Amino acid sequence: MKSLLMLKINLLIAIFSILGINVLYSQNKVEGLWYIDKKPVSVEMKDGKIVSVERIGKLSDERHVVYIAPGLIDNQVNGFAGVSFNYTEGELDKDGIRKITGELWKKGVTTYFPTLTSNSGKVMIQILSTLASERNDEALLGSVPGYHLEGPYLSPEDGYRGAHPLKFVRNPDWNEFLAFYKASDKRVLTITLAPELPGAMEMIRKCTALGVVVAIGHHHASKAVIDEAVMNGARISTHLGNGCANMINRHDNPLWPQLANNQLKASLICDGFHLRDEEIAVFFKAKGIENTIITSDVTRFATLPPGIYKNEDGETVELTKEGMLRYPAQNVLFGSVLPVSRGVVHMMEVTGCTLADAIRMASTNPARLYGLDDRGTIEPGKRADLILFEIGESELVIKKTFVEGKLVYEAGE
């Protein structure tokens, strides 16, 4: 009799434990200072959506004041936490994708685009097929809406090519792109290419007709070519100011025409290494809040300790103690190790823009550009992708992250 009673008690404990976990992961109301005006609000969530946003007199817990904003959206993630989206030797599988996603949640990134850089067609198809097979994994909670192809149709010139291997960059090939698109289950959302290459304009027109957002980057195009690319459908410059030669002509270079074209948006890597502070300030002034997107270009070296590493091709990459990721062979950067949450704070520091402006550039703007109408703002009917945070000295300090209304990360006290 006693053993039966103990069995029932243990069963009840197990049930309540499960219920406790479910309550934790489906918390239906959160409070914080609204990122737009820094006044207290309460956000109610149900079934993965935002139900209401209400003004409140004060926060229930004024000892731990946090801001509340929509989750960040990163359109350029090459990898994270030791896992690469450009390497196929066993690490890119369900567990690897889940690892990247979970680590990005800790940084406030609730939506991101796995980014493939220039590689052989066979490898790119293999990677895209793997990603497509795992995109609907319930554990990801819809954090991966699609993919970014940064290449292989980029400039072969040193400097402009950046760290993309010369053996893999090539002219646009529509049939090859369609093979990539098919392998991705039609989830290639954006492609970065060099508009001066033969066949680039046709590629831009066809991708635009297909609904793929065309970006220009890693190029050495003239003003006439850049303007023609925009007329054909190109909409954004990928990491403007990077993917550029170290020495350029003060008049004839690809930067001025991209800054001057008001129809062209720009993504900026604001990690403190890719662009000087004055560059960020000038680019921001030229493009304005609506036409600027904060991106990261993070790689698998993010979260790893400083040291000398090998890239996917076995070449040397150096991660300095300051957080710079260098590719010594060409004296260029090899992407970043700092997340978008770093870029938000650095953008505020450099330009004097408000928190609302910075969050707009890191969430609302990319959502609108890529047609992600269910996220990027806090309003009824949107996905309950929310971050609660403090503003640290160098980046947002994430306290809680909700994805589809589920608490996926909570910082320890």
Coordinates of C-alpha atoms in Angstrom, one line a residue:
M1 CA 0.0 0.0 0.0
K2 CA 2.8 2.4 1.0
S3 CA 4.7 1.6 -2.3
L4 CA 1.6 2.3 -4.3
L5 CA 1.1 5.6 -2.5
M6 CA 4.8 6.6 -3.1
L7 CA 4.3 5.7 -6.8
K8 CA 1.3 8.0 -7.0
I9 CA 3.2 10.8 -5.3
N10 CA 6.2 10.4 -7.6
L11 CA 3.8 10.4 -10.6
L12 CA 2.2 13.7 -9.4
I13 CA 5.6 15.3 -8.8
A14 CA 6.6 14.3 -12.4
I15 CA 3.3 15.7 -13.8
F16 CA 3.7 19.0 -11.9
S17 CA 7.3 19.2 -13.0
I18 CA 6.3 18.9 -16.6
L19 CA 3.5 21.4 -16.1
G20 CA 6.0 23.8 -14.5
I21 CA 8.3 23.5 -17.5
N22 CA 5.4 24.1 -19.8
V23 CA 4.3 27.2 -17.8
L24 CA 7.9 28.5 -18.0
Y25 CA 8.1 28.0 -21.7
S26 CA 4.7 29.4 -22.5
Q27 CA 4.7 32.4 -20.2
N28 CA 1.9 34.5 -21.5
K29 CA 2.7 38.0 -20.2
V30 CA 5.9 40.0 -20.0
E31 CA 6.7 43.5 -18.9
G32 CA 9.5 45.9 -19.7
L33 CA 10.3 49.4 -20.9
W34 CA 9.1 49.7 -24.5
Y35 CA 12.1 50.2 -26.7
I36 CA 10.4 53.0 -28.6
D37 CA 9.7 55.4 -25.8
K38 CA 11.2 53.7 -22.7
K39 CA 7.9 53.6 -20.9
P40 CA 6.4 50.5 -19.1
V41 CA 4.3 48.1 -21.2
S42 CA 2.9 44.7 -20.7
V43 CA 2.8 42.3 -23.7
E44 CA 0.4 39.4 -23.7
M45 CA 1.1 36.3 -25.8
K46 CA -1.0 33.4 -26.8
D47 CA -0.5 30.5 -29.3
G48 CA 2.8 32.0 -30.4
K49 CA 1.4 35.4 -31.2
I50 CA 1.2 38.8 -29.6
V51 CA -2.3 39.4 -28.3
S52 CA -2.0 42.8 -26.8
V53 CA 0.4 45.6 -25.9
E54 CA -0.8 47.7 -22.9
R55 CA 0.6 50.7 -21.2
I56 CA 1.1 50.2 -17.4
G57 CA 1.8 52.6 -14.6
K58 CA 4.9 50.9 -13.5
L59 CA 6.7 47.6 -13.8
S60 CA 5.8 44.9 -11.3
D61 CA 9.5 44.3 -10.5
E62 CA 11.4 47.6 -10.5
R63 CA 14.5 46.0 -9.1
H64 CA 15.3 44.5 -12.4
V65 CA 14.4 47.0 -15.1
V66 CA 14.7 45.7 -18.6
Y67 CA 13.8 46.9 -22.1
I68 CA 11.5 44.9 -24.3
A69 CA 11.9 44.8 -28.1
P70 CA 11.2 42.6 -31.1
G71 CA 13.8 39.8 -31.6
L72 CA 16.7 40.8 -33.8
I73 CA 16.9 39.6 -37.4
D74 CA 20.4 38.8 -38.9
N75 CA 20.5 38.4 -42.6
Q76 CA 24.2 37.2 -42.7
V77 CA 25.2 34.3 -40.5
N78 CA 28.0 32.1 -41.8
G79 CA 28.1 30.1 -38.7
F80 CA 28.4 30.3 -34.9
A81 CA 29.7 28.6 -31.9
G82 CA 32.1 26.3 -33.8
V83 CA 29.6 25.2 -36.4
S84 CA 29.8 26.5 -40.1
F85 CA 27.2 26.8 -42.8
N86 CA 30.0 26.3 -45.3
Y87 CA 31.5 23.1 -44.2
T88 CA 30.0 19.6 -44.8
E89 CA 32.3 17.3 -43.0
G90 CA 29.8 16.0 -40.5
E91 CA 29.2 19.1 -38.3
L92 CA 26.3 20.6 -40.3
D93 CA 23.4 18.4 -39.2
K94 CA 20.3 18.7 -37.0
D95 CA 22.4 19.1 -33.8
G96 CA 24.7 21.7 -35.4
I97 CA 21.8 23.8 -36.7
R98 CA 20.1 23.6 -33.3
K99 CA 23.3 24.6 -31.6
I100 CA 23.7 27.7 -33.7
T101 CA 20.1 28.7 -33.2
G102 CA 20.2 28.2 -29.5
E103 CA 23.4 30.2 -29.2
L104 CA 22.0 33.1 -31.3
W105 CA 18.9 33.1 -29.1
K106 CA 21.2 33.9 -26.2
K107 CA 22.3 37.0 -28.2
G108 CA 18.8 38.2 -28.9
V109 CA 18.7 36.9 -32.5
T110 CA 15.3 35.2 -33.1
T111 CA 15.5 35.1 -36.9
Y112 CA 18.5 34.5 -39.0
F113 CA 19.6 33.6 -42.5
P114 CA 22.2 30.8 -42.8
T115 CA 24.7 32.3 -45.3
L116 CA 26.6 30.2 -47.8
T117 CA 29.8 31.7 -49.3
S118 CA 31.4 30.8 -52.6
N119 CA 32.0 27.1 -53.0
S120 CA 31.7 24.4 -55.6
G121 CA 28.2 23.8 -56.9
K122 CA 28.2 20.3 -55.4
V123 CA 29.0 21.5 -51.9
M124 CA 26.5 24.3 -52.0
I125 CA 23.7 22.0 -53.1
Q126 CA 24.7 19.6 -50.4
I127 CA 24.6 22.3 -47.7
L128 CA 21.3 23.8 -49.0
S129 CA 19.7 20.3 -49.1
T130 CA 20.8 19.7 -45.5
L131 CA 19.4 23.1 -44.4
A132 CA 16.1 22.5 -46.2
S133 CA 15.6 19.1 -44.6
E134 CA 15.9 20.7 -41.2
R135 CA 14.2 24.1 -41.7
N136 CA 10.9 22.9 -40.3
D137 CA 12.5 21.2 -37.3
E138 CA 10.1 22.1 -34.4
A139 CA 13.0 22.9 -32.1
L140 CA 14.0 25.8 -34.3
L141 CA 10.6 27.5 -33.8
G142 CA 10.6 29.1 -37.3
S143 CA 13.8 31.0 -36.6
V144 CA 15.2 30.1 -40.1
P145 CA 12.9 31.4 -42.8
G146 CA 15.4 31.0 -45.6
Y147 CA 19.0 31.4 -46.8
H148 CA 21.5 34.0 -48.1
L149 CA 23.8 33.1 -51.0
E150 CA 26.8 35.3 -50.7
G151 CA 28.4 34.2 -53.9
P152 CA 29.6 32.4 -55.9
Y153 CA 29.0 35.1 -58.5
L154 CA 31.4 37.7 -57.1
S155 CA 34.4 39.7 -58.3
P156 CA 37.6 37.7 -58.9
E157 CA 39.8 40.7 -58.1
D158 CA 41.9 40.6 -54.9
G159 CA 40.4 42.8 -52.2
Y160 CA 37.0 43.0 -53.7
R161 CA 36.8 39.2 -53.5
G162 CA 37.6 39.3 -49.8
A163 CA 38.1 35.9 -48.3
H164 CA 36.1 34.1 -51.0
P165 CA 38.4 31.5 -52.6
L166 CA 39.3 32.5 -56.2
K167 CA 38.8 28.9 -57.4
F168 CA 35.1 29.1 -56.6
V169 CA 34.1 32.6 -57.7
R170 CA 32.5 32.6 -61.2
N171 CA 30.1 34.3 -63.6
P172 CA 26.4 34.1 -63.0
D173 CA 24.8 30.9 -64.2
W174 CA 21.0 30.9 -64.1
N175 CA 20.7 27.1 -64.4
E176 CA 23.1 26.6 -61.6
F177 CA 21.2 29.1 -59.4
L178 CA 18.0 27.2 -60.2
A179 CA 19.7 24.1 -58.9
F180 CA 20.6 25.9 -55.7
Y181 CA 17.0 27.2 -55.4
K182 CA 15.5 23.8 -55.9
A183 CA 17.9 22.3 -53.3
S184 CA 16.8 24.9 -50.8
D185 CA 13.2 24.0 -51.3
K186 CA 12.7 27.5 -52.8
R187 CA 13.9 29.2 -49.7
V188 CA 16.8 31.2 -51.0
L189 CA 15.6 34.6 -49.8
T190 CA 18.5 36.7 -51.0
I191 CA 21.7 36.5 -53.1
T192 CA 24.7 38.8 -53.1
L193 CA 26.5 39.2 -56.5
A194 CA 28.8 41.5 -58.4
P195 CA 26.8 43.4 -61.0
E196 CA 29.7 44.0 -63.4
L197 CA 30.0 40.3 -64.2
P198 CA 28.8 38.9 -67.6
G199 CA 25.2 37.7 -67.2
A200 CA 24.7 39.6 -63.9
M201 CA 21.8 41.9 -65.1
E202 CA 19.9 38.9 -66.5
M203 CA 20.4 37.2 -63.1
I204 CA 19.2 40.2 -61.2
R205 CA 16.0 40.4 -63.3
K206 CA 15.2 36.7 -63.1
C207 CA 15.9 36.5 -59.3
T208 CA 13.8 39.6 -58.7
A209 CA 10.9 38.1 -60.7
L210 CA 11.3 34.9 -58.6
G211 CA 10.9 37.0 -55.4
V212 CA 14.6 36.7 -54.4
V213 CA 16.0 39.9 -52.9
V214 CA 19.2 40.8 -54.9
A215 CA 22.1 42.4 -53.1
I216 CA 25.3 43.8 -54.7
G217 CA 28.5 43.1 -52.9
H218 CA 32.2 42.1 -53.4
H219 CA 32.2 44.0 -56.6
H220 CA 34.1 46.7 -58.4
A221 CA 31.2 48.2 -60.5
S222 CA 31.0 51.6 -61.9
K223 CA 28.2 54.1 -61.2
A224 CA 26.5 53.2 -64.5
V225 CA 26.6 49.5 -63.7
I226 CA 25.4 50.0 -60.1
D227 CA 22.5 52.2 -61.3
E228 CA 21.6 49.7 -64.0
A229 CA 21.6 46.9 -61.4
V230 CA 19.2 48.9 -59.2
M231 CA 16.9 49.6 -62.3
N232 CA 16.9 45.8 -62.9
G233 CA 15.8 45.1 -59.3
A234 CA 18.9 45.1 -57.0
R235 CA 17.7 46.5 -53.6
I236 CA 20.6 46.5 -51.1
S237 CA 24.4 46.7 -50.8
T238 CA 25.8 43.8 -48.7
H239 CA 28.1 45.0 -45.9
L240 CA 28.8 48.3 -47.6
G241 CA 32.4 49.4 -47.1
N242 CA 33.6 45.9 -46.9
G243 CA 34.3 43.4 -49.7
C244 CA 36.4 46.3 -51.1
A245 CA 40.0 46.7 -52.0
N246 CA 42.3 48.2 -49.4
M247 CA 43.5 50.8 -51.9
I248 CA 40.9 52.6 -54.1
N249 CA 40.7 55.7 -56.3
R250 CA 39.4 58.6 -54.4
H251 CA 36.8 59.4 -57.1
D252 CA 36.2 56.3 -59.2
N253 CA 35.3 53.6 -56.7
P254 CA 32.2 51.6 -55.9
L255 CA 31.4 53.3 -52.6
W256 CA 30.2 56.8 -53.8
P257 CA 27.6 55.5 -56.3
Q258 CA 26.1 53.1 -53.8
L259 CA 25.8 55.8 -51.2
A260 CA 24.3 58.2 -53.7
N261 CA 21.6 55.9 -55.0
N262 CA 18.6 56.5 -52.9
Q263 CA 16.9 53.4 -54.0
L264 CA 19.6 51.2 -52.7
K265 CA 19.6 50.1 -49.0
A266 CA 22.8 49.2 -47.2
S267 CA 23.7 46.6 -44.6
L268 CA 26.5 47.6 -42.3
I269 CA 28.7 45.4 -40.0
C270 CA 28.9 47.5 -36.9
D271 CA 31.3 45.3 -34.8
G272 CA 34.0 48.0 -34.4
F273 CA 36.4 46.3 -36.8
H274 CA 34.8 46.2 -40.3
L275 CA 34.1 49.9 -40.4
R276 CA 35.7 52.9 -38.7
D277 CA 33.3 54.9 -36.6
E278 CA 33.3 57.8 -39.0
E279 CA 32.4 55.5 -41.9
I280 CA 29.4 54.2 -40.0
A281 CA 28.4 57.8 -39.2
V282 CA 28.7 58.9 -42.8
F283 CA 27.0 55.8 -44.3
F284 CA 24.1 56.3 -41.8
K285 CA 23.7 59.9 -42.7
A286 CA 23.6 59.1 -46.4
K287 CA 21.2 56.2 -46.1
G288 CA 19.1 57.2 -43.2
I289 CA 17.2 55.0 -40.7
E290 CA 14.8 53.4 -43.2
N291 CA 17.5 52.3 -45.7
T292 CA 20.0 50.9 -43.2
I293 CA 20.2 47.4 -41.9
I294 CA 22.6 46.3 -39.1
T295 CA 24.1 42.9 -39.9
S296 CA 26.8 40.8 -38.3
D297 CA 28.6 38.5 -40.9
V298 CA 29.3 36.2 -37.9
T299 CA 31.3 33.0 -38.5
R300 CA 31.8 29.7 -36.7
F301 CA 34.6 31.3 -34.8
A302 CA 32.1 33.3 -32.7
T303 CA 32.3 32.3 -29.0
L304 CA 35.7 30.6 -29.6
P305 CA 38.8 31.8 -27.7
P306 CA 41.5 34.0 -29.4
G307 CA 44.0 32.0 -31.4
I308 CA 45.1 30.7 -34.8
Y309 CA 42.6 28.6 -36.6
K310 CA 42.1 27.0 -40.0
N311 CA 39.2 27.9 -42.3
E312 CA 37.2 25.4 -44.4
D313 CA 40.0 25.3 -47.0
G314 CA 42.8 24.8 -44.4
E315 CA 44.1 28.3 -44.6
T316 CA 45.1 30.3 -41.6
V317 CA 42.7 32.6 -39.8
E318 CA 43.6 34.6 -36.7
L319 CA 41.1 35.6 -34.0
T320 CA 42.8 38.4 -32.0
K321 CA 42.2 39.0 -28.3
E322 CA 40.4 42.2 -29.2
G323 CA 37.8 40.2 -31.2
M324 CA 39.0 40.8 -34.8
L325 CA 39.0 37.9 -37.2
R326 CA 41.7 38.3 -39.8
Y327 CA 42.6 36.4 -43.0
P328 CA 46.4 37.1 -43.2
A329 CA 46.9 35.8 -46.7
Q330 CA 45.1 38.8 -48.2
N331 CA 45.3 41.2 -45.2
V332 CA 41.5 41.3 -45.0
L333 CA 38.9 40.4 -42.5
F334 CA 37.4 36.9 -42.4
G335 CA 33.9 37.9 -41.2
S336 CA 33.1 38.6 -37.6
V337 CA 32.7 37.0 -34.2
L338 CA 30.4 39.6 -32.7
P339 CA 26.6 39.4 -33.0
V340 CA 24.0 41.9 -34.1
S341 CA 23.4 42.8 -30.4
R342 CA 26.9 44.3 -30.5
G343 CA 26.1 46.3 -33.6
V344 CA 22.9 47.8 -32.1
V345 CA 24.9 49.4 -29.2
H346 CA 27.8 50.4 -31.4
M347 CA 25.4 52.1 -33.9
M348 CA 23.9 54.1 -31.1
E349 CA 27.3 55.1 -29.7
V350 CA 28.7 56.2 -33.1
T351 CA 25.6 57.9 -34.6
G352 CA 23.7 59.1 -31.6
C353 CA 20.6 57.4 -32.9
T354 CA 18.0 56.2 -30.4
L355 CA 17.4 52.7 -29.2
A356 CA 14.2 52.7 -31.3
D357 CA 16.2 53.6 -34.4
A358 CA 18.8 50.9 -33.8
I359 CA 16.2 48.2 -33.2
R360 CA 14.4 49.2 -36.3
M361 CA 17.6 48.8 -38.3
A362 CA 18.3 45.4 -36.7
S363 CA 14.7 44.0 -36.8
T364 CA 12.0 46.0 -38.5
N365 CA 13.9 46.9 -41.6
P366 CA 15.2 43.4 -42.5
A367 CA 11.7 42.0 -41.8
R368 CA 10.2 44.4 -44.3
L369 CA 12.9 44.0 -46.9
Y370 CA 12.6 40.2 -47.0
G371 CA 8.8 40.0 -46.7
L372 CA 8.7 38.6 -43.2
D373 CA 5.5 40.3 -42.4
D374 CA 4.9 38.2 -39.2
R375 CA 7.8 39.6 -37.2
G376 CA 10.0 42.7 -36.7
T377 CA 7.7 44.8 -34.6
I378 CA 5.7 44.4 -31.3
E379 CA 2.0 44.5 -32.2
P380 CA -1.0 42.3 -32.0
G381 CA -1.0 39.4 -34.5
K382 CA 2.8 39.3 -34.9
R383 CA 4.9 36.4 -33.8
A384 CA 5.8 36.6 -30.2
D385 CA 9.5 36.9 -30.8
L386 CA 10.6 39.2 -28.0
I387 CA 13.8 40.1 -26.2
L388 CA 14.2 41.5 -22.7
F389 CA 17.5 43.2 -22.2
E390 CA 19.7 45.8 -20.5
I391 CA 22.0 48.1 -22.5
G392 CA 25.6 47.1 -21.7
E393 CA 28.8 49.0 -22.4
S394 CA 29.4 47.2 -25.7
E395 CA 26.3 45.2 -26.6
L396 CA 22.7 44.4 -25.5
V397 CA 22.8 42.2 -22.4
I398 CA 20.0 39.7 -23.1
K399 CA 18.0 38.6 -20.1
K400 CA 15.2 36.7 -21.7
T401 CA 14.4 35.6 -25.3
F402 CA 11.0 34.5 -26.4
V403 CA 10.4 32.8 -29.8
E404 CA 6.9 32.1 -30.8
G405 CA 5.9 32.9 -27.2
K406 CA 8.2 30.3 -25.7
L407 CA 10.9 31.2 -23.3
V408 CA 14.0 29.8 -25.0
Y409 CA 16.7 31.6 -23.0
E410 CA 16.9 33.2 -19.6
A411 CA 20.1 34.6 -18.2
G412 CA 21.3 33.4 -14.8
E413 CA 21.3 35.8 -11.9

